[in-house]
Amino acid sequence: MKINTKITEVVLRDGQQSLIATRMKTKDMTPILGKMDEVGYSSVEVWGGATYDCCLRFLNENPWDRLKTFKQSFKKTELQMLIRGQNIVGYKKFDDSVLSLFISTAAKSGISVFRTFDSLNDLANIESSIKFINQNNKHSQGTISYTTSPIHNNKYWLKLAMDIQDLGAKSVGIKDMSGLLRPYAAYDLISLLKKNLKIPIYLHTHSTTGLSDATNLKAFEAGVDNIDTSISSFSGAYGHTATESFISMLYQDNKNPYDMNLLNEISEYFKNIRAKYQKYEGSMIGTDTRILYSQLPGGMLSNLENQLKDLEMEDRFSDLVDEIPKIRKDLGYIPLVTPSSQIVGTQAMLNIKNGKRYETLTNEMIDLVNGGYGEITGKINKELKDLVNFNSSSKDKKTSLTAKEYRGEFKKKCIEKNLGNLYRNDKHLLNYILFPDISIDFYLEVIREKDERIYDLQESLGVHIND
């Protein structure tokens, strides 16, 4: 039997994001990239999601420098990123001019495959990104944020997938961020999509609930075109199915097109790297079947557990786990993925801490109910909606700034902070737009340290910082 399913390796992005809180530094990735380029992956996921934020916030790195390193190292393999639709890699909606600038700059910098999703499955939030990706002649992957509920069934998913195809997407991705997709459900869903769609189907699932190996295998049997895996030393727990294990499920040794010795070498390398980041490891051992009920991505549960410990309320953890699906139901059974997962998790924490549901509403919760993050498919609880209306500000909502307006704002900051002409460069401008305070701190720190990266900034601008 000819095997057509291809593999995307995610260790450089979601693999390390899931297991060591996205703390892996570029210098720890660079030595193995050439070996990874020889494997024969369909793509490697290298960017987007939380990596952009973490580079600036925690690692004192420019995310665009990281992407430059990847482009230089991968000569044969396509580079892939995760983009949050109109949220890009941030946590709020941005104007189309900003989205267009980001996608064109990322495309020029090496990204070939853009996986674009919306946490609410509101296609209005990914329509523009698909259009701009196509305009740059790159692979646009419109993505389903998978969840389970009384309103989410195969009829719903099929319509959503066909609408994504109609938007002009080159493929449809199924993004199962919490490991909720059961094996036979995957087989039925992918069989249905393959029968009705003309574009390829990609699957991304997590191993948190212990289902991913079986789910990926049933997806393969249903004819899925591409599956995400992570090298074995960065797999399991909150992560993904191991690359070598999945390959071994598909091929007999004498027919395996992948060099398993090469994969073992890559795994051994990352095993040694992972040991350096042990303090960022989550507490999870084995699998976490609570997520089949709470639906909150596993890493967030561990964060909330730690917050309760800080409040000396760890005995309320089971109450917190019970509260999350109740809030999700009140919100019309929304999928839980960035940013909706953070909003629901934070609100659940407040409800438990206060001892009364919705006594305090976060601004993000109010915006979510009011449609600020997109259209919610299900029916919102009336009492919650009334509370939101009572707490909502009567002031007009702020409109998103255009890229040109942001550049003017950034220019003023550059003058104020003595950052020269950084505002002229699109990459530095995008850093500012997406994470204004963090990026300013980053540039000031680079200059303060007289870091060698200052020359990268000068080179990219063609001017001196203090011109």
Protein backbone atom coordinates (compact mmCIF):
# COMPACT_ATOMS: atom_id res chain seq x y z
CA MET A 1 0.00 0.00 0.00
CA LYS A 2 1.31 3.42 -0.96
CA ILE A 3 1.42 5.80 1.98
CA ASN A 4 0.57 9.40 1.11
CA THR A 5 0.34 10.89 4.60
CA LYS A 6 3.09 13.43 5.21
CA ILE A 7 4.57 14.65 8.48
CA THR A 8 5.08 18.11 9.95
CA GLU A 9 7.63 18.32 12.76
CA VAL A 10 6.60 20.69 15.57
CA VAL A 11 9.41 20.45 18.14
CA LEU A 12 10.73 23.94 17.32
CA ARG A 13 7.38 25.59 18.03
CA ASP A 14 4.50 23.72 19.66
CA GLY A 15 6.61 20.84 20.96
CA GLN A 16 8.72 23.08 23.16
CA GLN A 17 5.81 25.47 23.79
CA SER A 18 3.78 22.63 25.29
CA LEU A 19 6.51 21.10 27.42
CA ILE A 20 8.95 23.83 28.50
CA ALA A 21 6.78 26.97 28.28
CA THR A 22 8.37 28.16 25.00
CA ARG A 23 11.67 28.91 26.70
CA MET A 24 14.04 27.23 24.23
CA LYS A 25 16.57 29.74 22.92
CA THR A 26 17.50 30.00 19.26
CA LYS A 27 21.14 29.18 20.01
CA ASP A 28 20.01 25.80 21.38
CA MET A 29 18.10 25.02 18.18
CA THR A 30 20.64 26.14 15.61
CA PRO A 31 23.18 23.25 15.74
CA ILE A 32 20.59 20.59 14.81
CA LEU A 33 18.66 22.44 12.10
CA GLY A 34 20.79 21.11 9.25
CA LYS A 35 20.10 17.53 10.36
CA MET A 36 16.37 18.24 10.58
CA ASP A 37 16.44 19.57 7.03
CA GLU A 38 17.60 16.15 5.83
CA VAL A 39 14.69 14.17 7.32
CA GLY A 40 12.12 14.72 4.58
CA TYR A 41 9.37 16.42 6.59
CA SER A 42 6.66 18.12 4.54
CA SER A 43 7.25 21.17 6.76
CA VAL A 44 8.65 22.16 10.12
CA GLU A 45 6.59 24.39 12.39
CA VAL A 46 9.02 27.02 13.60
CA TRP A 47 7.22 30.24 14.44
CA GLY A 48 4.02 31.90 15.62
CA GLY A 49 1.82 30.94 18.52
CA ALA A 50 3.53 32.02 21.73
CA THR A 51 7.08 31.94 20.35
CA TYR A 52 6.95 35.51 19.06
CA ASP A 53 5.79 36.84 22.42
CA CYS A 54 8.25 34.74 24.43
CA CYS A 55 11.27 35.76 22.33
CA LEU A 56 10.70 39.39 23.28
CA ARG A 57 9.25 38.90 26.76
CA PHE A 58 11.52 36.23 28.25
CA LEU A 59 14.45 35.37 25.96
CA ASN A 60 15.70 38.83 24.98
CA GLU A 61 15.57 37.76 21.33
CA ASN A 62 14.16 39.37 18.23
CA PRO A 63 11.67 36.84 16.75
CA TRP A 64 12.58 38.00 13.25
CA ASP A 65 16.24 37.12 13.88
CA ARG A 66 15.09 33.63 14.87
CA LEU A 67 13.15 33.30 11.61
CA LYS A 68 16.22 34.49 9.68
CA THR A 69 18.24 31.69 11.28
CA PHE A 70 15.62 29.12 10.30
CA LYS A 71 15.52 30.36 6.71
CA GLN A 72 19.30 30.11 6.43
CA SER A 73 19.33 26.57 7.84
CA PHE A 74 16.40 24.91 6.07
CA LYS A 75 17.22 24.58 2.38
CA LYS A 76 14.86 21.69 1.52
CA THR A 77 12.01 21.90 4.03
CA GLU A 78 9.16 24.39 4.08
CA LEU A 79 8.81 26.60 7.16
CA GLN A 80 5.39 26.79 8.82
CA MET A 81 3.85 29.15 11.35
CA LEU A 82 0.67 29.47 13.44
CA ILE A 83 -1.26 32.73 13.11
CA ARG A 84 -4.32 33.69 15.17
CA GLY A 85 -6.28 35.25 12.31
CA GLN A 86 -6.98 38.94 13.00
CA ASN A 87 -5.13 38.58 16.33
CA ILE A 88 -1.97 37.67 14.36
CA VAL A 89 0.33 36.47 17.19
CA GLY A 90 -1.15 38.84 19.78
CA TYR A 91 -4.29 38.92 21.88
CA LYS A 92 -6.50 41.51 20.22
CA LYS A 93 -7.85 42.23 16.75
CA PHE A 94 -5.67 44.23 14.40
CA ASP A 95 -6.55 46.22 11.31
CA ASP A 96 -6.24 44.55 7.90
CA SER A 97 -3.33 46.86 7.03
CA VAL A 98 -1.37 45.45 9.98
CA LEU A 99 -2.33 41.87 9.12
CA SER A 100 -1.29 42.37 5.49
CA LEU A 101 2.06 43.88 6.52
CA PHE A 102 2.74 41.02 8.93
CA ILE A 103 1.95 38.29 6.40
CA SER A 104 3.94 39.86 3.56
CA THR A 105 6.94 40.42 5.86
CA ALA A 106 6.77 36.86 7.23
CA ALA A 107 6.45 35.46 3.69
CA LYS A 108 9.53 37.39 2.54
CA SER A 109 11.37 36.19 5.63
CA GLY A 110 10.85 32.50 4.90
CA ILE A 111 7.39 31.30 5.98
CA SER A 112 5.78 29.11 3.31
CA VAL A 113 2.86 27.56 5.21
CA PHE A 114 0.55 29.74 7.30
CA ARG A 115 -1.88 27.88 9.58
CA THR A 116 -4.52 30.48 10.42
CA PHE A 117 -7.25 29.91 13.01
CA ASP A 118 -9.81 31.71 15.15
CA SER A 119 -10.59 30.62 18.68
CA LEU A 120 -14.35 30.98 18.08
CA ASN A 121 -14.31 29.48 14.56
CA ASP A 122 -15.58 32.84 13.29
CA LEU A 123 -14.46 32.77 9.66
CA ALA A 124 -14.67 36.56 9.47
CA ASN A 125 -11.52 36.52 11.60
CA ILE A 126 -9.50 34.35 9.17
CA GLU A 127 -10.92 35.52 5.84
CA SER A 128 -8.45 38.38 5.40
CA SER A 129 -5.45 36.32 6.44
CA ILE A 130 -6.29 33.66 3.83
CA LYS A 131 -6.60 36.39 1.19
CA PHE A 132 -3.27 38.00 2.09
CA ILE A 133 -1.44 34.66 2.29
CA ASN A 134 -2.69 33.77 -1.18
CA GLN A 135 -1.66 37.18 -2.51
CA ASN A 136 1.87 36.38 -1.35
CA ASN A 137 1.72 33.01 -3.18
CA LYS A 138 2.09 31.01 0.04
CA HIS A 139 0.15 28.06 1.43
CA SER A 140 -2.95 29.26 3.30
CA GLN A 141 -4.29 26.69 5.74
CA GLY A 142 -7.69 27.59 7.16
CA THR A 143 -8.12 25.86 10.47
CA ILE A 144 -10.91 24.33 12.54
CA SER A 145 -10.54 24.84 16.31
CA TYR A 146 -11.87 21.44 17.39
CA THR A 147 -14.10 20.97 20.41
CA THR A 148 -16.98 18.78 21.57
CA SER A 149 -20.41 19.93 22.73
CA PRO A 150 -24.13 19.44 22.00
CA ILE A 151 -23.83 21.91 19.09
CA HIS A 152 -20.56 20.67 17.57
CA ASN A 153 -21.15 17.67 15.32
CA ASN A 154 -19.89 16.45 11.96
CA LYS A 155 -22.55 18.44 10.12
CA TYR A 156 -21.20 21.60 11.80
CA TRP A 157 -17.57 20.70 11.04
CA LEU A 158 -18.29 19.84 7.41
CA LYS A 159 -20.01 23.16 6.77
CA LEU A 160 -17.16 25.01 8.47
CA ALA A 161 -14.56 23.14 6.40
CA MET A 162 -16.41 23.76 3.15
CA ASP A 163 -16.72 27.46 4.01
CA ILE A 164 -12.96 27.54 4.62
CA GLN A 165 -12.41 25.95 1.21
CA ASP A 166 -14.72 28.56 -0.35
CA LEU A 167 -12.57 31.32 1.17
CA GLY A 168 -9.71 30.08 -1.01
CA ALA A 169 -7.68 28.15 1.56
CA LYS A 170 -5.17 25.69 0.09
CA SER A 171 -5.82 23.17 2.87
CA VAL A 172 -7.97 22.63 5.97
CA GLY A 173 -6.34 22.01 9.33
CA ILE A 174 -8.02 20.34 12.31
CA LYS A 175 -6.49 21.90 15.43
CA ASP A 176 -7.23 19.74 18.46
CA MET A 177 -5.42 21.75 21.11
CA SER A 178 -6.62 19.77 24.12
CA GLY A 179 -6.52 16.20 22.79
CA LEU A 180 -10.32 15.88 22.65
CA LEU A 181 -10.58 14.18 19.26
CA ARG A 182 -11.28 10.50 19.84
CA PRO A 183 -9.91 7.91 17.39
CA TYR A 184 -13.16 6.78 15.78
CA ALA A 185 -14.50 10.34 15.76
CA ALA A 186 -11.34 11.32 13.86
CA TYR A 187 -11.87 8.51 11.38
CA ASP A 188 -15.48 9.53 10.74
CA LEU A 189 -14.73 13.24 10.50
CA ILE A 190 -11.74 12.93 8.19
CA SER A 191 -13.53 10.39 5.99
CA LEU A 192 -16.39 12.87 5.65
CA LEU A 193 -14.06 15.77 4.83
CA LYS A 194 -12.07 13.73 2.30
CA LYS A 195 -15.29 12.76 0.57
CA ASN A 196 -16.57 16.34 0.27
CA LEU A 197 -13.49 18.59 -0.02
CA LYS A 198 -11.08 19.12 -2.89
CA ILE A 199 -8.21 20.39 -0.73
CA PRO A 200 -5.88 18.46 1.62
CA ILE A 201 -6.70 17.78 5.29
CA TYR A 202 -4.10 18.32 8.03
CA LEU A 203 -4.40 17.10 11.63
CA HIS A 204 -2.86 18.58 14.75
CA THR A 205 -3.68 16.92 18.08
CA HIS A 206 -2.11 16.73 21.53
CA SER A 207 -1.26 13.73 23.69
CA THR A 208 -2.54 15.27 26.94
CA THR A 209 -5.53 12.94 27.29
CA GLY A 210 -3.71 9.83 26.05
CA LEU A 211 -5.65 9.63 22.77
CA SER A 212 -3.26 11.11 20.21
CA ASP A 213 -1.45 7.95 19.02
CA ALA A 214 -4.70 6.12 18.31
CA THR A 215 -6.33 9.24 16.89
CA ASN A 216 -3.45 9.88 14.50
CA LEU A 217 -3.48 6.26 13.36
CA LYS A 218 -7.23 6.29 12.66
CA ALA A 219 -6.80 9.62 10.86
CA PHE A 220 -4.16 7.98 8.68
CA GLU A 221 -6.54 5.11 7.93
CA ALA A 222 -9.17 7.67 6.91
CA GLY A 223 -6.75 9.20 4.40
CA VAL A 224 -5.58 12.36 6.19
CA ASP A 225 -2.94 14.15 4.11
CA ASN A 226 -0.64 15.44 6.84
CA ILE A 227 -0.12 14.83 10.56
CA ASP A 228 1.83 16.87 13.11
CA THR A 229 4.30 15.03 15.35
CA SER A 230 7.17 16.00 17.64
CA ILE A 231 10.54 14.29 17.98
CA SER A 232 10.35 11.67 20.74
CA SER A 233 12.45 13.49 23.36
CA PHE A 234 9.92 16.35 23.15
CA SER A 235 6.71 14.33 22.95
CA GLY A 236 3.96 13.03 25.22
CA ALA A 237 2.29 14.69 28.24
CA TYR A 238 1.02 18.12 27.16
CA GLY A 239 2.80 17.63 23.82
CA HIS A 240 2.26 15.39 20.83
CA THR A 241 2.71 11.92 19.36
CA ALA A 242 6.40 11.06 18.90
CA THR A 243 7.63 11.39 15.32
CA GLU A 244 9.56 8.11 15.34
CA SER A 245 6.66 6.21 16.91
CA PHE A 246 4.20 7.43 14.30
CA ILE A 247 6.57 6.58 11.46
CA SER A 248 7.00 3.11 12.95
CA MET A 249 3.21 2.65 12.98
CA LEU A 250 3.08 3.29 9.23
CA TYR A 251 6.13 1.52 7.81
CA GLN A 252 7.82 -1.83 8.01
CA ASP A 253 11.55 -1.49 8.55
CA ASN A 254 12.47 -2.53 5.01
CA LYS A 255 10.04 -0.02 3.46
CA ASN A 256 10.64 2.97 5.72
CA PRO A 257 11.69 6.04 3.67
CA TYR A 258 12.84 7.87 6.81
CA ASP A 259 16.34 7.47 8.22
CA MET A 260 15.60 6.31 11.77
CA ASN A 261 19.26 6.69 12.78
CA LEU A 262 19.05 10.35 11.78
CA LEU A 263 15.83 10.79 13.76
CA ASN A 264 17.42 9.09 16.77
CA GLU A 265 20.35 11.51 16.51
CA ILE A 266 17.94 14.47 16.45
CA SER A 267 16.02 13.08 19.41
CA GLU A 268 19.21 12.58 21.42
CA TYR A 269 20.22 16.17 20.72
CA PHE A 270 16.91 17.53 21.98
CA LYS A 271 17.01 15.20 24.99
CA ASN A 272 20.19 16.95 26.12
CA ILE A 273 18.72 20.38 25.37
CA ARG A 274 15.52 19.62 27.30
CA ALA A 275 17.52 18.92 30.45
CA LYS A 276 18.69 22.56 30.42
CA TYR A 277 15.09 23.77 30.74
CA GLN A 278 13.92 21.39 33.46
CA LYS A 279 12.64 24.20 35.69
CA TYR A 280 10.02 25.08 33.05
CA GLU A 281 8.59 21.57 32.89
CA GLY A 282 4.95 21.10 33.91
CA SER A 283 3.98 18.86 36.82
CA MET A 284 1.97 16.45 34.68
CA ILE A 285 2.98 12.79 34.73
CA GLY A 286 1.31 10.41 32.30
CA THR A 287 -2.01 11.66 30.95
CA ASP A 288 -4.66 14.06 32.20
CA THR A 289 -8.16 12.80 31.46
CA ARG A 290 -9.71 15.73 33.37
CA ILE A 291 -9.27 17.69 30.15
CA LEU A 292 -11.86 15.53 28.40
CA TYR A 293 -14.27 17.21 30.82
CA SER A 294 -12.80 20.70 31.40
CA GLN A 295 -11.52 21.06 27.79
CA LEU A 296 -8.93 23.59 28.95
CA PRO A 297 -5.50 22.99 27.37
CA GLY A 298 -3.35 21.09 29.84
CA GLY A 299 -0.66 23.69 30.36
CA MET A 300 -3.29 26.16 31.53
CA LEU A 301 -4.63 23.76 34.16
CA SER A 302 -1.16 23.49 35.70
CA ASN A 303 -0.82 27.30 35.70
CA LEU A 304 -4.19 27.70 37.43
CA GLU A 305 -3.22 25.02 39.95
CA ASN A 306 -0.09 27.00 40.82
CA GLN A 307 -2.14 30.20 41.20
CA LEU A 308 -4.42 28.46 43.69
CA LYS A 309 -1.35 27.33 45.65
CA ASP A 310 -0.13 30.94 45.79
CA LEU A 311 -3.53 31.90 47.23
CA GLU A 312 -3.38 28.96 49.66
CA MET A 313 -6.56 27.64 48.04
CA GLU A 314 -5.22 24.44 46.50
CA ASP A 315 -8.08 22.51 48.10
CA ARG A 316 -10.42 24.31 45.66
CA PHE A 317 -8.79 22.88 42.53
CA SER A 318 -11.55 20.35 41.86
CA ASP A 319 -14.06 23.22 42.15
CA LEU A 320 -12.04 25.16 39.60
CA VAL A 321 -11.99 22.21 37.20
CA ASP A 322 -15.78 21.93 37.59
CA GLU A 323 -16.28 25.66 37.03
CA ILE A 324 -14.52 25.82 33.65
CA PRO A 325 -17.06 23.75 31.66
CA LYS A 326 -19.90 25.65 33.36
CA ILE A 327 -18.52 28.95 32.07
CA ARG A 328 -17.95 27.42 28.66
CA LYS A 329 -21.61 26.32 28.57
CA ASP A 330 -22.70 29.84 29.59
CA LEU A 331 -20.69 31.11 26.61
CA GLY A 332 -22.42 28.88 24.08
CA TYR A 333 -19.85 26.05 24.20
CA ILE A 334 -16.97 28.03 22.72
CA PRO A 335 -13.73 26.16 21.90
CA LEU A 336 -10.97 26.80 24.43
CA VAL A 337 -7.83 27.99 22.70
CA THR A 338 -5.90 31.28 22.82
CA PRO A 339 -7.33 33.75 23.69
CA SER A 340 -10.66 32.19 24.76
CA SER A 341 -8.97 29.61 27.00
CA GLN A 342 -7.14 32.33 28.97
CA ILE A 343 -10.35 34.36 29.32
CA VAL A 344 -12.37 31.41 30.63
CA GLY A 345 -9.57 30.20 32.90
CA THR A 346 -9.12 33.62 34.47
CA GLN A 347 -12.89 34.04 34.98
CA ALA A 348 -13.11 30.59 36.58
CA MET A 349 -10.34 31.56 38.99
CA LEU A 350 -12.21 34.75 39.95
CA ASN A 351 -15.47 32.87 40.46
CA ILE A 352 -13.80 30.39 42.81
CA LYS A 353 -11.78 33.03 44.64
CA ASN A 354 -14.82 35.28 45.21
CA GLY A 355 -17.11 32.43 46.13
CA LYS A 356 -19.77 33.86 43.85
CA ARG A 357 -20.12 33.35 40.11
CA TYR A 358 -19.49 36.45 37.95
CA GLU A 359 -19.30 38.82 40.91
CA THR A 360 -16.29 40.25 39.11
CA LEU A 361 -16.08 40.21 35.32
CA THR A 362 -12.79 40.76 33.52
CA ASN A 363 -12.73 43.28 30.68
CA GLU A 364 -11.82 40.43 28.35
CA MET A 365 -14.87 38.44 29.46
CA ILE A 366 -17.09 41.46 28.78
CA ASP A 367 -15.51 41.92 25.34
CA LEU A 368 -15.94 38.23 24.56
CA VAL A 369 -19.67 38.26 25.36
CA ASN A 370 -20.12 41.53 23.46
CA GLY A 371 -18.60 40.05 20.29
CA GLY A 372 -15.26 41.79 20.58
CA TYR A 373 -13.42 38.56 19.77
CA GLY A 374 -15.85 37.43 17.06
CA GLU A 375 -19.24 35.84 16.70
CA ILE A 376 -20.14 33.10 19.17
CA THR A 377 -21.99 30.20 17.52
CA GLY A 378 -23.97 28.96 20.52
CA LYS A 379 -26.47 30.66 22.80
CA ILE A 380 -25.04 32.81 25.60
CA ASN A 381 -26.62 32.44 29.05
CA LYS A 382 -29.15 35.27 29.55
CA GLU A 383 -28.12 36.06 33.14
CA LEU A 384 -24.48 36.34 32.09
CA LYS A 385 -25.45 38.55 29.16
CA ASP A 386 -27.47 40.83 31.46
CA LEU A 387 -24.51 41.11 33.85
CA VAL A 388 -22.22 41.98 30.96
CA ASN A 389 -24.62 44.63 29.69
CA PHE A 390 -24.77 46.13 33.21
CA ASN A 391 -20.96 46.21 33.47
CA SER A 392 -20.25 47.35 29.92
CA SER A 393 -18.95 50.84 29.39
CA SER A 394 -21.17 53.24 27.50
CA LYS A 395 -18.11 54.72 25.82
CA ASP A 396 -17.56 54.13 22.13
CA LYS A 397 -15.33 51.18 21.33
CA LYS A 398 -11.84 52.02 20.18
CA THR A 399 -11.14 51.31 16.54
CA SER A 400 -7.96 49.51 15.51
CA LEU A 401 -5.10 51.67 14.31
CA THR A 402 -3.79 51.26 10.77
CA ALA A 403 -0.18 50.29 10.11
CA LYS A 404 0.52 53.89 9.03
CA GLU A 405 -0.91 55.26 12.29
CA TYR A 406 1.13 52.78 14.30
CA ARG A 407 4.28 53.85 12.45
CA GLY A 408 3.62 57.46 13.44
CA GLU A 409 3.11 56.38 17.04
CA PHE A 410 6.31 54.29 16.97
CA LYS A 411 8.26 57.22 15.50
CA LYS A 412 7.30 59.34 18.49
CA LYS A 413 8.43 56.55 20.84
CA CYS A 414 11.74 56.21 18.99
CA ILE A 415 12.39 59.94 19.38
CA GLU A 416 11.39 59.85 23.03
CA LYS A 417 13.54 56.80 23.84
CA ASN A 418 16.46 57.70 21.56
CA LEU A 419 15.90 54.65 19.35
CA GLY A 420 16.83 56.37 16.13
CA ASN A 421 15.03 55.31 12.98
CA LEU A 422 13.80 51.87 14.05
CA TYR A 423 10.30 52.90 13.02
CA ARG A 424 11.36 52.81 9.35
CA ASN A 425 11.85 49.04 9.44
CA ASP A 426 8.73 46.88 9.09
CA LYS A 427 9.99 44.10 11.39
CA HIS A 428 10.71 46.45 14.26
CA LEU A 429 7.43 48.22 13.61
CA LEU A 430 5.55 44.92 13.84
CA ASN A 431 7.29 44.10 17.13
CA TYR A 432 6.04 47.42 18.44
CA ILE A 433 2.49 46.99 17.12
CA LEU A 434 2.09 43.51 18.56
CA PHE A 435 3.85 44.04 21.90
CA PRO A 436 4.50 47.77 22.38
CA ASP A 437 5.85 47.96 25.93
CA ILE A 438 7.74 44.67 25.73
CA SER A 439 9.43 45.52 22.43
CA ILE A 440 10.51 48.98 23.64
CA ASP A 441 12.06 47.37 26.72
CA PHE A 442 13.76 44.82 24.45
CA TYR A 443 15.37 47.48 22.24
CA LEU A 444 16.47 49.53 25.24
CA GLU A 445 18.04 46.42 26.81
CA VAL A 446 19.89 45.58 23.60
CA ILE A 447 21.35 49.08 23.47
CA ARG A 448 22.16 49.13 27.20
CA GLU A 449 24.09 45.89 26.98
CA LYS A 450 25.89 47.03 23.81
CA ASP A 451 24.82 43.62 22.62
CA GLU A 452 26.18 42.40 19.26
CA ARG A 453 22.59 42.30 18.05
CA ILE A 454 22.74 46.08 17.83
CA TYR A 455 24.65 45.57 14.60
CA ASP A 456 21.83 43.44 13.27
CA LEU A 457 19.48 46.34 13.95
CA GLN A 458 21.79 48.77 12.19
CA GLU A 459 22.26 46.46 9.23
CA SER A 460 18.52 45.90 8.83
CA LEU A 461 17.91 49.64 8.75
CA GLY A 462 20.96 50.79 6.85
CA VAL A 463 21.35 53.52 9.46
CA HIS A 464 22.95 53.98 12.86
CA ILE A 465 20.66 53.71 15.87
CA ASN A 466 21.40 57.23 17.04
CA ASP A 467 21.09 58.91 13.62
